[in-house]
CSV table of C-alpha atoms in Angstrom, one decimal:
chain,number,residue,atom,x,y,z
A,9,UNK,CA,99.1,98.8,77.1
A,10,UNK,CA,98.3,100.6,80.0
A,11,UNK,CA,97.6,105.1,78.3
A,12,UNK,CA,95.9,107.5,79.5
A,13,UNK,CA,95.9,111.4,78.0
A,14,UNK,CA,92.9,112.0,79.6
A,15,UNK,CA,93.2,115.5,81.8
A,16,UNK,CA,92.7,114.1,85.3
A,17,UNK,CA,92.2,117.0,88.3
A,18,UNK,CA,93.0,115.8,91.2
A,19,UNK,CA,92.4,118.4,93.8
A,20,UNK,CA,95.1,118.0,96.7
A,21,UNK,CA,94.2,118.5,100.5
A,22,UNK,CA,97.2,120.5,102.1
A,23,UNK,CA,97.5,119.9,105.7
A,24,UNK,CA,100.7,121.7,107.0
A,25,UNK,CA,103.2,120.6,109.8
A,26,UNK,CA,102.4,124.0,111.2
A,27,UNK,CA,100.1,126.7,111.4
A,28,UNK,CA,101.2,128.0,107.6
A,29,UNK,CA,98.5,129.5,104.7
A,30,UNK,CA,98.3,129.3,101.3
A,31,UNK,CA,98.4,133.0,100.3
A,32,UNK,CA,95.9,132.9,97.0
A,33,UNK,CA,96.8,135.8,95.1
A,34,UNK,CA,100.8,134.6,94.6
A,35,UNK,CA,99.9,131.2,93.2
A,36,UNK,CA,101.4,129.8,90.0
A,37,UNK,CA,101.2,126.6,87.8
A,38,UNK,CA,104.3,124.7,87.9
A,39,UNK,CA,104.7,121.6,85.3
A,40,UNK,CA,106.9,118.8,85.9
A,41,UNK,CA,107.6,115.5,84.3
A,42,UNK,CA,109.0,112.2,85.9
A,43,UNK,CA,109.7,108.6,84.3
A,44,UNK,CA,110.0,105.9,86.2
A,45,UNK,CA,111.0,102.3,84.9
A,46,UNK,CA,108.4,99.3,85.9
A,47,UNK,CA,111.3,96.7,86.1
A,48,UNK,CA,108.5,94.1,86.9
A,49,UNK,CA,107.0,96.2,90.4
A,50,UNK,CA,103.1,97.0,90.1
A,51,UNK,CA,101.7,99.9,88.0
A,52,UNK,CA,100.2,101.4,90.8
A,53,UNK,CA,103.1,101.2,92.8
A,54,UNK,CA,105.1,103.0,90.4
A,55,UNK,CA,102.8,105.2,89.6
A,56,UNK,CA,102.3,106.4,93.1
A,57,UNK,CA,106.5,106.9,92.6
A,58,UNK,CA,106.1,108.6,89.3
A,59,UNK,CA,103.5,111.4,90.3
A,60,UNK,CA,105.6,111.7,93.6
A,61,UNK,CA,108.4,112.5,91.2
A,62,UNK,CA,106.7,115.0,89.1
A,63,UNK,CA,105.6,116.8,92.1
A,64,UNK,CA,108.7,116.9,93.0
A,65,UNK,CA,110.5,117.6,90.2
A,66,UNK,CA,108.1,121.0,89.7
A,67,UNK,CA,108.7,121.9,93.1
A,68,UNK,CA,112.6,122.3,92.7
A,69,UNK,CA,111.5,124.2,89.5
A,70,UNK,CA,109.8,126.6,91.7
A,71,UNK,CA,112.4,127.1,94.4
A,72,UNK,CA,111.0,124.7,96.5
A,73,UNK,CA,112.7,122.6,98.7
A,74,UNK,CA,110.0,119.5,98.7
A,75,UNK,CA,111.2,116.3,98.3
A,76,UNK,CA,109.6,113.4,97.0
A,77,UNK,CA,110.1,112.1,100.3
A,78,UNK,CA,107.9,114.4,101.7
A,79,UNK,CA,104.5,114.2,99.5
A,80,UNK,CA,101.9,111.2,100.3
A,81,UNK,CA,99.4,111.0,97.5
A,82,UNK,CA,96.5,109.2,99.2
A,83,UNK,CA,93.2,107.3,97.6
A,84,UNK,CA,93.2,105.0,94.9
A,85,UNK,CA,94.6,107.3,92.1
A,86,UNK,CA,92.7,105.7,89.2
A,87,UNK,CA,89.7,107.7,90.4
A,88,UNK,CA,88.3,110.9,90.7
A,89,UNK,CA,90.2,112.9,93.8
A,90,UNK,CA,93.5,112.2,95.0
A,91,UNK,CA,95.0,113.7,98.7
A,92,UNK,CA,98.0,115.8,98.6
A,93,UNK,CA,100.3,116.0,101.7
A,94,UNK,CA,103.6,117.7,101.4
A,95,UNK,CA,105.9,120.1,104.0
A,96,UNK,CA,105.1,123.0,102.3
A,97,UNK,CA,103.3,124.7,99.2
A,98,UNK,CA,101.5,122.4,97.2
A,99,UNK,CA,98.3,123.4,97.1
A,100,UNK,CA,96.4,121.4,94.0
A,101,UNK,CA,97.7,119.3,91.3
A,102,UNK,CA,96.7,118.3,87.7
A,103,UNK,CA,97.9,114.8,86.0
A,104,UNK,CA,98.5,116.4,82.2
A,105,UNK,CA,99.5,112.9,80.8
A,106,UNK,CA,100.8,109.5,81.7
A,107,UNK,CA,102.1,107.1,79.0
A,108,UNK,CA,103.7,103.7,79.4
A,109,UNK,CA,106.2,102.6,76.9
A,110,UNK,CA,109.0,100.4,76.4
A,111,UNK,CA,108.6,99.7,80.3
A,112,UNK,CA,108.7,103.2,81.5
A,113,UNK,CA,105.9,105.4,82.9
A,114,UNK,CA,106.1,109.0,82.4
A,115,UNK,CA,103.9,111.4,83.7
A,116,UNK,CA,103.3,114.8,83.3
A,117,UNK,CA,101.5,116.9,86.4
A,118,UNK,CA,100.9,120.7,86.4
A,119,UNK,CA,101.4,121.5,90.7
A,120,UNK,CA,99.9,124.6,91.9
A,121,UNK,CA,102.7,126.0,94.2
A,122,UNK,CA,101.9,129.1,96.6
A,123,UNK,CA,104.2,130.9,99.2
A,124,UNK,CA,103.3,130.4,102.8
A,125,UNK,CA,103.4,133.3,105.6
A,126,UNK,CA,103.3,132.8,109.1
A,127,UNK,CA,99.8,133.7,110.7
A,128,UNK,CA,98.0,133.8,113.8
A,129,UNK,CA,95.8,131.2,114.5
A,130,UNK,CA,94.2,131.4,118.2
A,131,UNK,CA,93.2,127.3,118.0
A,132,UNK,CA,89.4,127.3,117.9
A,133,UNK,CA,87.4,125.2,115.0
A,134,UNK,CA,86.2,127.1,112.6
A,135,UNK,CA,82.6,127.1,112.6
A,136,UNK,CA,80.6,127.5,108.6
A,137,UNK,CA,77.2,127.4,107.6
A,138,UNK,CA,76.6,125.9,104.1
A,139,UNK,CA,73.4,127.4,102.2
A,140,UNK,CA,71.5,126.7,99.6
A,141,UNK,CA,73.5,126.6,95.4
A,142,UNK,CA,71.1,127.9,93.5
A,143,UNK,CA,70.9,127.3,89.7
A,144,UNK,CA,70.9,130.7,87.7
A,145,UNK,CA,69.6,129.0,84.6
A,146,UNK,CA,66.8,126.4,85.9
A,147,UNK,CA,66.1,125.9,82.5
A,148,UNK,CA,69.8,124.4,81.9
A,149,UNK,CA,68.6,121.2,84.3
A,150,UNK,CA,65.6,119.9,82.0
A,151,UNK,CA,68.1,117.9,80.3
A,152,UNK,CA,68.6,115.2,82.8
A,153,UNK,CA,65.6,116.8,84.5
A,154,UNK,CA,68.6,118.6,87.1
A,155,UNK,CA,66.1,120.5,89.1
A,156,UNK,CA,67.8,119.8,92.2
A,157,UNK,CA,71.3,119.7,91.2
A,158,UNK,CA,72.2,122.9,93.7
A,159,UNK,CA,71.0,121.3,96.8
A,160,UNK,CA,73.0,118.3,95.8
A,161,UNK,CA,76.0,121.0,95.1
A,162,UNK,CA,75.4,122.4,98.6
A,163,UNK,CA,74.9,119.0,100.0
A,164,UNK,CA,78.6,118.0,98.5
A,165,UNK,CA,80.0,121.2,99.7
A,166,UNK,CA,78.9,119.9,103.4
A,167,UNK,CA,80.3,116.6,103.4
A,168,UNK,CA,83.3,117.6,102.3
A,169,UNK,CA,84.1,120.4,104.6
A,170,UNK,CA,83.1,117.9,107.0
A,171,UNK,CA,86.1,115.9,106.2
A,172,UNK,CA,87.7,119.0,106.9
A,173,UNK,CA,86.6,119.9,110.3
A,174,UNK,CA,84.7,118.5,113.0
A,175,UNK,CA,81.5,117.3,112.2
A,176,UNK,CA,80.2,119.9,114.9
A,177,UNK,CA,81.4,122.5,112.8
A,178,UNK,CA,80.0,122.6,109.5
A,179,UNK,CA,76.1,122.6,109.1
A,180,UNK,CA,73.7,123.3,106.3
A,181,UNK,CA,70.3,124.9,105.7
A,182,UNK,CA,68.2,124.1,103.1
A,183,UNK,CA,67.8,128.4,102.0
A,184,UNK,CA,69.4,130.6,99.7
A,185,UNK,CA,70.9,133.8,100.4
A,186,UNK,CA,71.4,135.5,96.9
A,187,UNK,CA,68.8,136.2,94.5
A,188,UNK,CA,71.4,135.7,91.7
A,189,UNK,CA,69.2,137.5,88.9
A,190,UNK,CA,68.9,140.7,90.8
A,191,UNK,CA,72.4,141.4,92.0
A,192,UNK,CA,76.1,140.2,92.8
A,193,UNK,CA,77.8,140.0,96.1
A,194,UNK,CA,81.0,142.5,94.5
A,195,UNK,CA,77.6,145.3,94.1
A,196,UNK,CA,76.6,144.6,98.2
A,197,UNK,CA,76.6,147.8,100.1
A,198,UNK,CA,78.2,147.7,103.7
A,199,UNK,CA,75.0,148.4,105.0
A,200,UNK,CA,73.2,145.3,102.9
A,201,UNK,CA,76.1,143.0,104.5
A,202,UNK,CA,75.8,144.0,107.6
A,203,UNK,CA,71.6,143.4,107.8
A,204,UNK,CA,73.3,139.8,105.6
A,205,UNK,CA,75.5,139.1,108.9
A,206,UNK,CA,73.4,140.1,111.8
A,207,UNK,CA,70.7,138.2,110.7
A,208,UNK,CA,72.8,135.0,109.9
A,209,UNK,CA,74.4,134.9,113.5
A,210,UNK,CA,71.6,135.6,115.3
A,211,UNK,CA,69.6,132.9,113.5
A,212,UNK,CA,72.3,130.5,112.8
A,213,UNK,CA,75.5,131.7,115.2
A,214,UNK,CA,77.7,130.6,112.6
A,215,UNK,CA,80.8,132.7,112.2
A,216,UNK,CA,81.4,131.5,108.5
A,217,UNK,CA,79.1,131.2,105.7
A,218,UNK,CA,79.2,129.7,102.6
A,219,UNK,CA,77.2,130.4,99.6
A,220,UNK,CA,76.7,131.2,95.8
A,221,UNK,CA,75.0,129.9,92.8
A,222,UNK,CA,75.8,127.5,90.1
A,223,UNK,CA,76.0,129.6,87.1
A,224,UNK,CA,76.0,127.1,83.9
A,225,UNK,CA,75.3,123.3,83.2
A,226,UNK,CA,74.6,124.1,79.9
A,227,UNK,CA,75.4,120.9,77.4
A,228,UNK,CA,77.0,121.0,74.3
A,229,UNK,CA,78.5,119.1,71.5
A,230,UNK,CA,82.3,118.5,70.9
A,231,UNK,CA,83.2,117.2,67.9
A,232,UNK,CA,86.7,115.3,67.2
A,233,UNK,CA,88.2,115.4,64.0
A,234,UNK,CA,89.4,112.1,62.1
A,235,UNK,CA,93.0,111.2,62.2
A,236,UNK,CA,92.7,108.8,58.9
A,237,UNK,CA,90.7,108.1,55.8
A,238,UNK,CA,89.9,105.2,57.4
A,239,UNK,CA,87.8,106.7,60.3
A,240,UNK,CA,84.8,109.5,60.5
A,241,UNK,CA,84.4,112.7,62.9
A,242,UNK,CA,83.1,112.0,66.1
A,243,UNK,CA,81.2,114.1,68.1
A,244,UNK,CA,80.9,113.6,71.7
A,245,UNK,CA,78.3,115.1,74.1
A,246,UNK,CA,79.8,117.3,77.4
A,247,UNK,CA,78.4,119.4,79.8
A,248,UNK,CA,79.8,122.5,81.5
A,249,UNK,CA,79.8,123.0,85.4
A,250,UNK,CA,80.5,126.7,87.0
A,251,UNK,CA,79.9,127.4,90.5
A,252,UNK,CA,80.2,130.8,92.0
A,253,UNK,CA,81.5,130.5,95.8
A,254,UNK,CA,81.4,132.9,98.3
A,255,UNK,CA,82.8,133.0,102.1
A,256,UNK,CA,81.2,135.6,104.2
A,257,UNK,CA,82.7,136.1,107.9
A,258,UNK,CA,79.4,137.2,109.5
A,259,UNK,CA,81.1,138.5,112.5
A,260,UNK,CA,83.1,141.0,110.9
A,261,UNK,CA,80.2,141.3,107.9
A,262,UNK,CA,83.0,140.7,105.3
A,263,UNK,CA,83.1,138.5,102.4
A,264,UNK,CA,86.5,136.8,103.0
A,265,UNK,CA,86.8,134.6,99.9
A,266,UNK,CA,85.5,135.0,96.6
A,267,UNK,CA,85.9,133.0,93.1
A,268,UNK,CA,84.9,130.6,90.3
A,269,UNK,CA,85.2,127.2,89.1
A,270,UNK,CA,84.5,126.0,85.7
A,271,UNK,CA,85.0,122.3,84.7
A,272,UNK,CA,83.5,120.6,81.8
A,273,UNK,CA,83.3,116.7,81.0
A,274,UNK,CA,81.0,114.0,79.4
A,275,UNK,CA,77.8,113.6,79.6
A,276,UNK,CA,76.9,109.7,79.0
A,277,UNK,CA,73.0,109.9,79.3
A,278,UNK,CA,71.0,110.4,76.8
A,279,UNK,CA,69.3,114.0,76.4
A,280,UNK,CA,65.8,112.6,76.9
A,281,UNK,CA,67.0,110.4,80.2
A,282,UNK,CA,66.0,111.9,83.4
A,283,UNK,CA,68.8,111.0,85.9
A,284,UNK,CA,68.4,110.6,89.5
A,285,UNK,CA,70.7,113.1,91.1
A,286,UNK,CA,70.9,110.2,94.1
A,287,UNK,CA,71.8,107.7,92.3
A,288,UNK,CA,75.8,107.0,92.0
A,289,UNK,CA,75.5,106.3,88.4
A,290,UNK,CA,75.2,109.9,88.2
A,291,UNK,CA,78.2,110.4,90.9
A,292,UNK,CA,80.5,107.5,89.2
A,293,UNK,CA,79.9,109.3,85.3
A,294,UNK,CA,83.0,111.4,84.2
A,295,UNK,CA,80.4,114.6,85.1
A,296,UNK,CA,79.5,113.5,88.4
A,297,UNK,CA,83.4,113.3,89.3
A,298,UNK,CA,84.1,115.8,87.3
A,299,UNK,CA,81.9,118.4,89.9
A,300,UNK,CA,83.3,116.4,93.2
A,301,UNK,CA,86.7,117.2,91.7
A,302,UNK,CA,85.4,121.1,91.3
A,303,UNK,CA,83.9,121.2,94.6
A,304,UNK,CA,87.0,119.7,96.2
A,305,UNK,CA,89.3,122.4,94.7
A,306,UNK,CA,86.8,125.0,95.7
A,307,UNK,CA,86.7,123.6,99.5
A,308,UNK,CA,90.9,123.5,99.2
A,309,UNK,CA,91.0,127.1,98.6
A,310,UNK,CA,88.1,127.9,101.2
A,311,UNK,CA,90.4,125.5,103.8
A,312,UNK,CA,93.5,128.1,102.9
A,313,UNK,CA,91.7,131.3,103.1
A,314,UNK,CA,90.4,130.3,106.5
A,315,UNK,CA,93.6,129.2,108.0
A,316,UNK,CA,95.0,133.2,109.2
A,317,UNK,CA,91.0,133.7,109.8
A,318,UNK,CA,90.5,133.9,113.6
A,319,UNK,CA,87.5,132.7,115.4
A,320,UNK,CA,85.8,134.2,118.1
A,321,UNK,CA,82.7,132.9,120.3
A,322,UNK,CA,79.9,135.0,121.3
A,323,UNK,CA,78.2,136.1,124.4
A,324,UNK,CA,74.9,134.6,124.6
A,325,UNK,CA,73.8,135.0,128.3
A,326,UNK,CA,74.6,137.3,131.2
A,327,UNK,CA,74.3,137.4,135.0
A,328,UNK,CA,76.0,138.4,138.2
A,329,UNK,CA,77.4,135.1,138.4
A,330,UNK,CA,78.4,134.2,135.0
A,331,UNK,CA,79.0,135.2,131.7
A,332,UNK,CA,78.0,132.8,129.0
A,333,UNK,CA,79.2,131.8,125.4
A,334,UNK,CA,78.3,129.9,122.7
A,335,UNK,CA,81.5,127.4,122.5
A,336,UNK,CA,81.8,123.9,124.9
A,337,UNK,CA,83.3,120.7,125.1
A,338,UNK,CA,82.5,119.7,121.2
A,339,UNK,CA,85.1,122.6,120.8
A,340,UNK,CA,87.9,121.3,123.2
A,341,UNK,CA,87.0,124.1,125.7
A,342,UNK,CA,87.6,122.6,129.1
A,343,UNK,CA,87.9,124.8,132.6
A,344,UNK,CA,90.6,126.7,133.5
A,345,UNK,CA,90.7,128.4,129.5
A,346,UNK,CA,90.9,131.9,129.8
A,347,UNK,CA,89.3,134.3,126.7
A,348,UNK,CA,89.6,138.4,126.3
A,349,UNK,CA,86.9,140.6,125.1
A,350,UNK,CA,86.3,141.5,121.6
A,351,UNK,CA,84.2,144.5,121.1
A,352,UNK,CA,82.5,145.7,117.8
A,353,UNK,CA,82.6,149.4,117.1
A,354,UNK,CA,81.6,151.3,114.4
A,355,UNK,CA,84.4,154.1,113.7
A,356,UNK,CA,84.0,157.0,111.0
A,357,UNK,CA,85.7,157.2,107.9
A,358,UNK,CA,86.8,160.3,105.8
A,359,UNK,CA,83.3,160.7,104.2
A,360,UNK,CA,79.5,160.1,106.2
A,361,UNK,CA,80.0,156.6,106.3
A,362,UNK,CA,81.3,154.7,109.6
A,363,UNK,CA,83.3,151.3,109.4
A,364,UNK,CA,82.9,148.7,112.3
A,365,UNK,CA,85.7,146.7,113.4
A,366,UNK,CA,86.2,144.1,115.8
A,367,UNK,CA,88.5,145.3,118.7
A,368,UNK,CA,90.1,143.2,122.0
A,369,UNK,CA,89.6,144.7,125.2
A,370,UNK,CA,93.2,143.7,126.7
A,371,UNK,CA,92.2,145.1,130.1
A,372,UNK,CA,89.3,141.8,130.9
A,373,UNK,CA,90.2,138.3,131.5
A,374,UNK,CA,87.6,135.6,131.5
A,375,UNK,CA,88.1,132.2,133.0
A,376,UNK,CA,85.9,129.5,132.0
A,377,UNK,CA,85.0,127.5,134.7
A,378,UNK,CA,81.7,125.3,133.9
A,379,UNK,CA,81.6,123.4,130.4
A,380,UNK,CA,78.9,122.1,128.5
A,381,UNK,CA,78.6,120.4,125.2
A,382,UNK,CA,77.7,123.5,123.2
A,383,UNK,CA,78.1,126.3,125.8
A,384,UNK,CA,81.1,127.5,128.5
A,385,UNK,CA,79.9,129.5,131.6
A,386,UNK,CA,82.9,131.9,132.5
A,387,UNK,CA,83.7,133.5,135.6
A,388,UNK,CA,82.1,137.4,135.8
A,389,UNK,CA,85.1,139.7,137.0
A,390,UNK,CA,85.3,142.8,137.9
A,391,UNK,CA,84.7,145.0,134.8
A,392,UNK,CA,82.6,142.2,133.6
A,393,UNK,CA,79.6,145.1,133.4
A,394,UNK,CA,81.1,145.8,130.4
A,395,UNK,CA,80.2,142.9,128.8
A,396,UNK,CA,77.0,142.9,126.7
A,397,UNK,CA,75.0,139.8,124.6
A,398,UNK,CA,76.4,139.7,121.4
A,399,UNK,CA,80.3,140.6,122.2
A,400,UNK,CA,83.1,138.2,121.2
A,401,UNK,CA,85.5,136.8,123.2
A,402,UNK,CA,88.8,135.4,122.0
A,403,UNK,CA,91.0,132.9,123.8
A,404,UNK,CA,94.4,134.1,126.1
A,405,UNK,CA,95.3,130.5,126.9
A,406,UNK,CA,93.3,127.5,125.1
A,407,UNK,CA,94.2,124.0,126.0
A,408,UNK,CA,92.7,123.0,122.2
A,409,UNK,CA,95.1,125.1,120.7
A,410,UNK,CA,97.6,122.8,121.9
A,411,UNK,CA,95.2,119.5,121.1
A,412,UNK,CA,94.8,120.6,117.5
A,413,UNK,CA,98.6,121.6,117.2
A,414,UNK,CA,99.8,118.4,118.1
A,415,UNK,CA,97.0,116.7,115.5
A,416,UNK,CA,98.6,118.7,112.5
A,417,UNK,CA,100.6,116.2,110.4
C-alpha cells in the first residue's frame, strides 16, 4: 500500500500570465486537503489530480479564485522539487501528507498564497552575480569532510537562477563578500555599501548580486520513541542546513532582499565517511535534496523580489559619435530602441549625511543604432554632453519588452 507521511517541500516556480509580484511581507500558509478516488487510473495520474485539488481547494480558502484547472504541477512528483504554475498567487507549496486507503488518495498540502500588485517592469533581463557561500562554522564540515560545501551551495544557487533567466544573465565568481565573523549586512553603513557596489559594478558590471553564508550543518541525533512492547527506540541521525541570502542592487547600493532558510533531513553516511560533494549519491540522499529544495525556495523568493526591480544599463564609452552601453543583442536590444538617462545624485538628508538616488533625465532620448553581442552604440544627440561613463540609461521603447511579454505563460 502505497503511504507516505513523510514532509515533502516542494518549492513551486510561479511564472505569471503578466507582469504581477509576489509581495513577501503579506504571505500566509494556507492548508488544504483533497481525496480523489483511483477507480483503476494510475497513482501518479491521480495524484497529479489530488495535489491539483488541494491547491485548489486552499486557494478558495484564501479568497482566491484559482482553479484547479489552472495549476500545472510539473516534474516527476515522487522526487525532490516539483514546478508550480498557476494564474495568480501561489508562490510555494508543502505536501503535509498523502495516504491511500480503501481506494482513495488524500492529500494534505500547506500553499503559500501572496497578494499580487501591479508593477513596472521596463523589459530588460535581469542581470546577478552569484558569489561565494561561505561556511560560518568550517569546523561543522569535518563530518563528511564538507570543506567545500559553500562553493557547491553557490554553485547550485547559479544553475538554478539560470533556469530562471538567460544563461547570459547570471554568472558566478569564485570570492566571498562577507567576512561573516566580523559583521552582518543589517550593521552595513551607507558608506560601507556604497565602496560594496562601486566596486562590484565596476569589476563585475552586474546590477544584482547575490551572496551570504551558510550558517549551520551541524548534525545531530533524533530519537523516535517505540509505539509497542514489541519494538525498541530508534534513533536516527539528521543534519541541519541554514543559509543566509542576500540580494544587493549595486546600482542603487541597496540590499533589496534579505532572509533565511533552515531545513533539516537525514544524514545516511556514516560520521567517519568522507563524502564527495560531486558525487550524486550525496545530491540523491534525503540531505542533498533536502538543500536543492532550500535553495530552490530561496531562488523563488529572490525571482519575486526582482520582478518590480527595474534594470538599467550603463554607460561604458563616450565620443562625439556615439554613446556606448553595456547591453546588446544577448539582451534582445536591436536598433531603432530608444533609452532615457538615469543620473545618480547624492541629495542631503535632515542630519550630515546625503542619500544618492537614481533619477531619469526625461529631457534626453537615446536611439540605439549599432548592436553587438554584449554592447549597443547609441546615437549622441544634442544634450548628449551631459552624459558621463558610469550613468544609466533606461529604455523609452524596447522591442524585448514585447519579446519577453509574449514569452510569459
Amino acid at each position: 500500500m502505497y503511504k507516505s507521511r513523510l514532509r515533502k517541500t516542494l518549492t513551486g516556480l510561479v511564472l505569471f500570465s503578466s507582469l504581477m509580484v509576489i509581495k513577501q511581507a503579506c504571505a500566509q500558509w494556507v492548508q488544504g486537503e483533497s481525496t480523489v478516488a483511483l477507480a483503476g487510473a494510475e497513482l501518479s495520474d491521480i495524484r497529479t489530480s489530488a495535489i491539483q485539488n488541494a491547491i485548489a481547494d486552499a486557494a478558495f480558502q484564501s479568497g482566491s479564485t484559482i482553479s484547479a484547472q489552472d495549476i500545472m504541477v510539473d516534474g516527476l512528483l515522487l522526487s525532490s522539487k516539483a514546478e508550480i504554475r498557476s494564474q495568480g498567487r501561489i508562490q510555494r507549496v508543502e505536501i503535509i501528507s498523502e495516504t491511500l486507503k480503501d481506494d482513495l488518495l488524500t492529500v494534505v498540502v500547506n500553499v503559500n498564497i501572496t497578494p499580487l500588485f501591479n508593477c513596472t517592469n521596463n523589459g530588460l533581463a535581469h542581470r546577478i552575480l552569484v558569489t561565494e557561500f561561505s561556511l560560518t562554522s568550517p569546523q561543522q564540515a569535518a563530518t563528511g569532510m564538507l570543506y567545500s560545501f559553500g562553493s557547491h551551495v553557490s554553485q547550485r544557487f547559479t544553475q538554478q537562477l539560470n533556469g530562471l533567466y538567460n544563461g547570459n544573465s547570471v554568472s558566478q565568481i569564485p570570492v566571498s563578500l562577507i567576512n561573516v565573523n566580523t559583521w552582518l549586512t543589517s550593521s552595513l553603513s551607507d558608506v560601507d555599501l556604497t565602496a560594496m557596489s562601486t566596486y562590484l559594478r565596476n569589476e563585475y558590471g552586474q546590477q544584482f548580486v547575490v551572496f551570504g553564508f551558510v550558517k549551520d550543518i551541524s548534525l545531530f541525533e533524533q530519537v523516535s520513541q517505540a509505539t509497542s512492547v514489541f519494538e525498541s527506540d530508534s534513533t536516527a541521525l539528521r543534519r541541519n542546513f541554514t543559509v543566509q541570502v542576500y540580494v544587493l542592487d549595486t546600482f542603487k547600493a541597496k540590499v533589496i532582499f534579505n532572509d533565511s532558510y533552515h531545513s533539516e533531513a537525514d544524514w545516511p553516511f556514516s560520521q567517519h565517511d568522507s563524502v564527495d560533494s560531486n558525487n550524486s549519491l550525496l545530491w540523491r540522499s534525503d540531505f542533498g535534496r533536502m538543500v536543492l529544495n532550500t535553495i530552490h525556495a530561496a531562488i523563488t523568493d529572490i525571482h519575486g523580489a526582482l520582478q518590480c526591480e527595474t534594470t538599467y544599463a550603463q554607460v561604458i564609452d563616450i565620443s562625439p559619435d556615439y554613446i556606448a552601453i553595456d547591453l546588446g543583442k544577448n539582451s534582445g536590444l536591436v536598433a531603432g530602441d530608444k533609452f532615457s538617462l538615469v543620473k545618480q545624485r547624492a541629495l542631503p538628508t535632515l542630519g550630515l549625511s546625503r542619500k544618492s538616488g537614481l533619477f531619469s533625465s526625461n529631457t534626453l532620448t537615446l536611439e540605439v543604432f549599432e548592436v553587438a553581442d554584449e554592447v549597443s552604440l547609441l546615437k549622441a544627440e544634442p544634450g548628449s554632453d551631459s552624459v558621463h561613463v558610469g550613468d544609466f540609461v533606461t529604455p523609452l521603447t524596447l522591442s524585448v519588452k514585447q519579446k519577453l511579454s509574449e514569452a510569459q505563460p
